[in-house]
Amino acid sequence: MEFVIEPQQQASVAVANHAARWPVRRIFCVGRNYAAHAREMGRDPDREPPFFFTKPADAVVDDGQTIPYPPETENLHYEAEMIVAIGKGGRDIAESDALDHVWGYGVGNDLTRRDLQFAARELGRPWDWGKAFDNSAVIAPLHPVSEVGHPKTGAIRLTVNQDVRQEADLAELIWSVPEIIAILSRSMALKPGDLIMTGTPAGVGPLVPGDVCTATVEGLGSCTVTIGPRA
Ligand code: MN
């Protein structure tokens, strides 16, 4: 195919123990999927239907990178999350079939310009400026289901300069992975390459230039990002 301008490279993330990489299509994120985090965000964690927001595929950052402190914020936050990698597409996927669509799992950091997110929230505006900025999705190397199965329990934790800031268990997810896939695929077709960030536990907080932030999920490895000077 010919294009009138040079197309950008396919955005991708690493796969553990493989040279080949994962081509990222879209990044779906689940909002408020741990009760204690919903409360710290000033919301009731009642089991209302989950809601979603997205990040662009090319917001991804590999483990071990340094990123500039992002522009137009005074309150950059970390959010440790388990990531689901969709290997087989579909729409209106039944909960009972949902795990067949999962290729693998990982751990990520849903970096958030909290001040811009809250300003948008108060005004009923979209969250993109708070959530979908450059370098906002730090993603550890993915692990295939053939190696790690389908994790339903396991510690999820995050450290800043080696101090523990978030510590919870995947068992505390309000909406499970099969439920998330079923609900998401009712609204739009999932396709291979889509990633789902499943939500963060309580303990979110700020990052400043110089911080080294590591998110870990038991059995799925970790991703570390260093916050550099302002862009
Ligand atoms: Mn999040």
Tab-separated table of C-alpha atoms and ligand atoms in Angstrom:
chain	number	residue	atom	x	y	z
A	1	MET	CA	0.000	0.000	0.000
A	2	GLU	CA	1.133	3.530	-0.698
A	3	PHE	CA	0.678	6.390	1.737
A	4	VAL	CA	0.888	10.119	1.141
A	5	ILE	CA	3.129	10.507	4.199
A	6	GLU	CA	5.502	8.038	5.844
A	7	PRO	CA	3.403	5.908	8.254
A	8	GLN	CA	4.549	5.659	11.874
A	9	GLN	CA	6.035	2.382	13.098
A	10	GLN	CA	3.679	-0.108	14.727
A	11	ALA	CA	3.667	0.557	18.488
A	12	SER	CA	4.812	-2.508	20.425
A	13	VAL	CA	5.758	-3.868	23.829
A	14	ALA	CA	8.200	-6.575	24.863
A	15	VAL	CA	7.363	-10.238	25.475
A	16	ALA	CA	9.252	-11.996	28.277
A	17	ASN	CA	11.979	-14.358	27.054
A	18	HIS	CA	11.178	-13.692	23.384
A	19	ALA	CA	12.881	-11.468	20.844
A	20	ALA	CA	9.548	-10.951	19.048
A	21	ARG	CA	7.378	-8.106	20.332
A	22	TRP	CA	3.648	-7.582	20.878
A	23	PRO	CA	1.988	-5.227	18.376
A	24	VAL	CA	-0.241	-2.850	20.353
A	25	ARG	CA	-3.612	-2.018	18.800
A	26	ARG	CA	-5.631	-0.174	21.437
A	27	ILE	CA	-5.239	0.238	25.196
A	28	PHE	CA	-8.482	-0.014	27.167
A	29	CYS	CA	-8.364	0.929	30.852
A	30	VAL	CA	-10.912	0.025	33.522
A	31	GLY	CA	-11.757	2.817	35.973
A	32	ARG	CA	-12.110	2.193	39.732
A	33	ASN	CA	-11.866	-1.612	39.778
A	34	TYR	CA	-10.682	-1.951	43.407
A	35	ALA	CA	-13.075	-0.787	46.152
A	36	ALA	CA	-10.464	0.951	48.323
A	37	HIS	CA	-9.199	2.914	45.304
A	38	ALA	CA	-12.759	3.953	44.334
A	39	ARG	CA	-13.134	5.316	47.895
A	40	GLU	CA	-9.840	7.227	47.791
A	41	MET	CA	-11.048	8.806	44.502
A	42	GLY	CA	-14.138	10.037	46.368
A	43	ARG	CA	-16.499	7.519	44.781
A	44	ASP	CA	-18.774	4.751	46.091
A	45	PRO	CA	-17.390	1.320	45.160
A	46	ASP	CA	-20.876	-0.169	44.708
A	47	ARG	CA	-20.914	-2.641	41.871
A	48	GLU	CA	-22.105	-0.248	39.203
A	49	PRO	CA	-21.271	-1.333	35.649
A	50	PRO	CA	-17.548	-0.779	34.978
A	51	PHE	CA	-16.501	2.160	32.835
A	52	PHE	CA	-13.577	2.485	30.482
A	53	PHE	CA	-11.189	4.995	29.026
A	54	THR	CA	-8.425	4.521	26.479
A	55	LYS	CA	-4.840	5.428	25.793
A	56	PRO	CA	-3.281	5.601	22.325
A	57	ALA	CA	-1.177	2.601	21.319
A	58	ASP	CA	1.939	4.734	20.997
A	59	ALA	CA	1.728	5.907	24.625
A	60	VAL	CA	3.532	2.681	25.589
A	61	VAL	CA	6.878	2.754	27.381
A	62	ASP	CA	9.066	-0.323	27.904
A	63	ASP	CA	10.381	-1.440	31.264
A	64	GLY	CA	13.567	0.329	32.343
A	65	GLN	CA	13.058	3.593	30.479
A	66	THR	CA	13.381	7.192	31.680
A	67	ILE	CA	10.537	9.480	30.593
A	68	PRO	CA	10.302	13.257	30.900
A	69	TYR	CA	7.967	14.617	33.598
A	70	PRO	CA	4.904	15.333	31.405
A	71	PRO	CA	3.775	18.845	30.505
A	72	GLU	CA	0.854	20.836	31.958
A	73	THR	CA	0.584	18.941	35.254
A	74	GLU	CA	1.664	19.508	38.851
A	75	ASN	CA	0.361	16.134	40.014
A	76	LEU	CA	1.634	13.138	38.022
A	77	HIS	CA	0.401	9.888	39.637
A	78	TYR	CA	1.386	6.215	39.378
A	79	GLU	CA	-1.184	3.372	39.150
A	80	ALA	CA	-0.031	-0.280	39.219
A	81	GLU	CA	-2.293	-2.522	37.146
A	82	MET	CA	-2.492	-6.047	35.764
A	83	ILE	CA	-2.632	-6.065	31.979
A	84	VAL	CA	-4.571	-8.470	29.761
A	85	ALA	CA	-3.329	-9.024	26.188
A	86	ILE	CA	-6.066	-9.991	23.704
A	87	GLY	CA	-4.839	-12.533	21.133
A	88	LYS	CA	-8.143	-13.484	19.537
A	89	GLY	CA	-10.718	-10.903	18.575
A	90	GLY	CA	-14.468	-11.005	18.846
A	91	ARG	CA	-17.562	-9.106	19.809
A	92	ASP	CA	-20.283	-9.981	22.267
A	93	ILE	CA	-17.955	-12.541	23.849
A	94	ALA	CA	-19.629	-14.714	26.517
A	95	GLU	CA	-18.045	-14.619	29.960
A	96	SER	CA	-17.575	-18.401	29.740
A	97	ASP	CA	-15.551	-18.036	26.493
A	98	ALA	CA	-13.688	-14.863	27.448
A	99	LEU	CA	-10.435	-16.427	28.635
A	100	ASP	CA	-10.014	-18.153	25.244
A	101	HIS	CA	-9.441	-14.665	23.818
A	102	VAL	CA	-6.538	-13.896	26.160
A	103	TRP	CA	-3.016	-14.418	24.831
A	104	GLY	CA	-1.192	-13.355	27.958
A	105	TYR	CA	-0.792	-11.076	30.950
A	106	GLY	CA	1.536	-8.415	32.224
A	107	VAL	CA	1.884	-5.536	34.623
A	108	GLY	CA	1.775	-1.860	33.839
A	109	ASN	CA	1.724	1.633	35.265
A	110	ASP	CA	-1.253	3.785	34.191
A	111	LEU	CA	0.466	7.164	34.562
A	112	THR	CA	-2.095	9.886	35.228
A	113	ARG	CA	-2.065	13.679	35.243
A	114	ARG	CA	-4.386	13.656	38.265
A	115	ASP	CA	-4.991	17.397	38.322
A	116	LEU	CA	-6.125	17.387	34.680
A	117	GLN	CA	-8.219	14.242	35.220
A	118	PHE	CA	-10.031	15.775	38.211
A	119	ALA	CA	-10.572	19.090	36.416
A	120	ALA	CA	-12.164	17.185	33.506
A	121	ARG	CA	-14.211	15.041	35.885
A	122	GLU	CA	-15.640	18.082	37.663
A	123	LEU	CA	-16.648	19.649	34.334
A	124	GLY	CA	-18.044	16.411	32.861
A	125	ARG	CA	-15.381	16.490	30.153
A	126	PRO	CA	-13.409	13.573	28.655
A	127	TRP	CA	-10.450	12.161	30.586
A	128	ASP	CA	-8.006	12.085	27.655
A	129	TRP	CA	-5.849	14.976	28.862
A	130	GLY	CA	-5.457	13.308	32.245
A	131	LYS	CA	-4.883	9.794	30.971
A	132	ALA	CA	-3.926	9.553	27.301
A	133	PHE	CA	-0.762	11.671	27.102
A	134	ASP	CA	2.648	10.709	25.666
A	135	ASN	CA	4.499	7.972	27.608
A	136	SER	CA	1.489	7.351	29.866
A	137	ALA	CA	1.450	3.524	29.650
A	138	VAL	CA	4.497	1.820	31.134
A	139	ILE	CA	4.262	-1.882	30.305
A	140	ALA	CA	6.403	-4.792	31.486
A	141	PRO	CA	7.256	-7.664	29.126
A	142	LEU	CA	4.096	-9.752	28.567
A	143	HIS	CA	3.847	-13.410	29.568
A	144	PRO	CA	1.840	-15.921	27.486
A	145	VAL	CA	-1.002	-17.888	29.079
A	146	SER	CA	0.923	-21.049	28.146
A	147	GLU	CA	3.511	-20.025	30.770
A	148	VAL	CA	1.520	-18.217	33.477
A	149	GLY	CA	-2.066	-19.484	33.135
A	150	HIS	CA	-4.860	-17.069	34.076
A	151	PRO	CA	-3.862	-15.311	37.322
A	152	LYS	CA	-6.851	-14.745	39.628
A	153	THR	CA	-4.926	-14.111	42.832
A	154	GLY	CA	-1.465	-12.777	43.584
A	155	ALA	CA	0.135	-9.711	45.072
A	156	ILE	CA	0.024	-6.460	43.125
A	157	ARG	CA	2.353	-3.810	44.497
A	158	LEU	CA	4.092	-0.594	43.578
A	159	THR	CA	7.157	1.073	44.997
A	160	VAL	CA	8.573	4.574	44.627
A	161	ASN	CA	12.292	4.707	45.378
A	162	GLN	CA	11.806	1.282	47.002
A	163	ASP	CA	9.094	2.503	49.435
A	164	VAL	CA	5.916	0.442	49.094
A	165	ARG	CA	2.988	2.691	48.069
A	166	GLN	CA	0.424	0.205	46.750
A	167	GLU	CA	-0.070	-3.337	47.989
A	168	ALA	CA	-3.155	-5.445	47.271
A	169	ASP	CA	-4.204	-8.729	45.696
A	170	LEU	CA	-5.705	-9.492	42.281
A	171	ALA	CA	-8.495	-11.297	44.177
A	172	GLU	CA	-9.770	-7.821	45.156
A	173	LEU	CA	-10.657	-6.858	41.564
A	174	ILE	CA	-14.327	-5.789	41.547
A	175	TRP	CA	-14.763	-6.889	37.906
A	176	SER	CA	-12.938	-10.074	36.886
A	177	VAL	CA	-11.080	-10.483	33.599
A	178	PRO	CA	-13.870	-12.594	31.977
A	179	GLU	CA	-16.474	-10.038	33.078
A	180	ILE	CA	-14.416	-7.136	31.721
A	181	ILE	CA	-13.927	-8.858	28.343
A	182	ALA	CA	-17.635	-9.742	28.094
A	183	ILE	CA	-18.762	-6.201	28.943
A	184	LEU	CA	-16.170	-4.451	26.762
A	185	SER	CA	-16.911	-6.657	23.739
A	186	ARG	CA	-20.614	-5.818	23.959
A	187	SER	CA	-19.748	-2.226	23.060
A	188	MET	CA	-17.033	-2.785	20.478
A	189	ALA	CA	-15.244	-5.595	18.717
A	190	LEU	CA	-12.001	-6.603	20.386
A	191	LYS	CA	-9.112	-7.360	18.045
A	192	PRO	CA	-5.743	-9.072	18.405
A	193	GLY	CA	-3.225	-6.647	19.873
A	194	ASP	CA	-5.697	-4.904	22.165
A	195	LEU	CA	-4.465	-4.474	25.750
A	196	ILE	CA	-6.680	-4.033	28.795
A	197	MET	CA	-5.359	-2.304	31.928
A	198	THR	CA	-7.571	-3.771	34.641
A	199	GLY	CA	-7.519	-0.971	37.235
A	200	THR	CA	-5.372	0.033	40.172
A	201	PRO	CA	-5.624	-0.662	43.913
A	202	ALA	CA	-5.577	1.978	46.655
A	203	GLY	CA	-2.508	4.028	47.469
A	204	VAL	CA	-2.100	6.132	44.329
A	205	GLY	CA	0.111	9.164	44.740
A	206	PRO	CA	2.504	11.601	43.103
A	207	LEU	CA	5.764	11.127	41.236
A	208	VAL	CA	8.376	13.850	40.881
A	209	PRO	CA	11.497	14.168	38.730
A	210	GLY	CA	14.145	11.712	39.907
A	211	ASP	CA	11.671	9.114	41.211
A	212	VAL	CA	12.123	5.454	40.272
A	213	CYS	CA	8.764	3.669	40.232
A	214	THR	CA	8.288	-0.106	39.987
A	215	ALA	CA	4.971	-1.944	39.558
A	216	THR	CA	4.904	-5.696	40.187
A	217	VAL	CA	2.353	-8.483	39.943
A	218	GLU	CA	3.278	-11.814	41.503
A	219	GLY	CA	4.226	-14.213	38.720
A	220	LEU	CA	4.085	-11.555	35.997
A	221	GLY	CA	7.302	-9.649	36.622
A	222	SER	CA	7.619	-5.905	36.985
A	223	CYS	CA	8.053	-2.638	35.124
A	224	THR	CA	10.230	0.213	36.283
A	225	VAL	CA	10.099	3.777	35.036
A	226	THR	CA	12.341	6.682	36.015
A	227	ILE	CA	10.865	10.184	35.932
A	228	GLY	CA	13.223	12.622	34.263
A	229	PRO	CA	13.185	16.428	34.220
A	230	ARG	CA	10.183	18.302	32.815
A	231	ALA	CA	9.706	17.989	29.044
B	1	MN	MN	-5.884	3.139	36.086
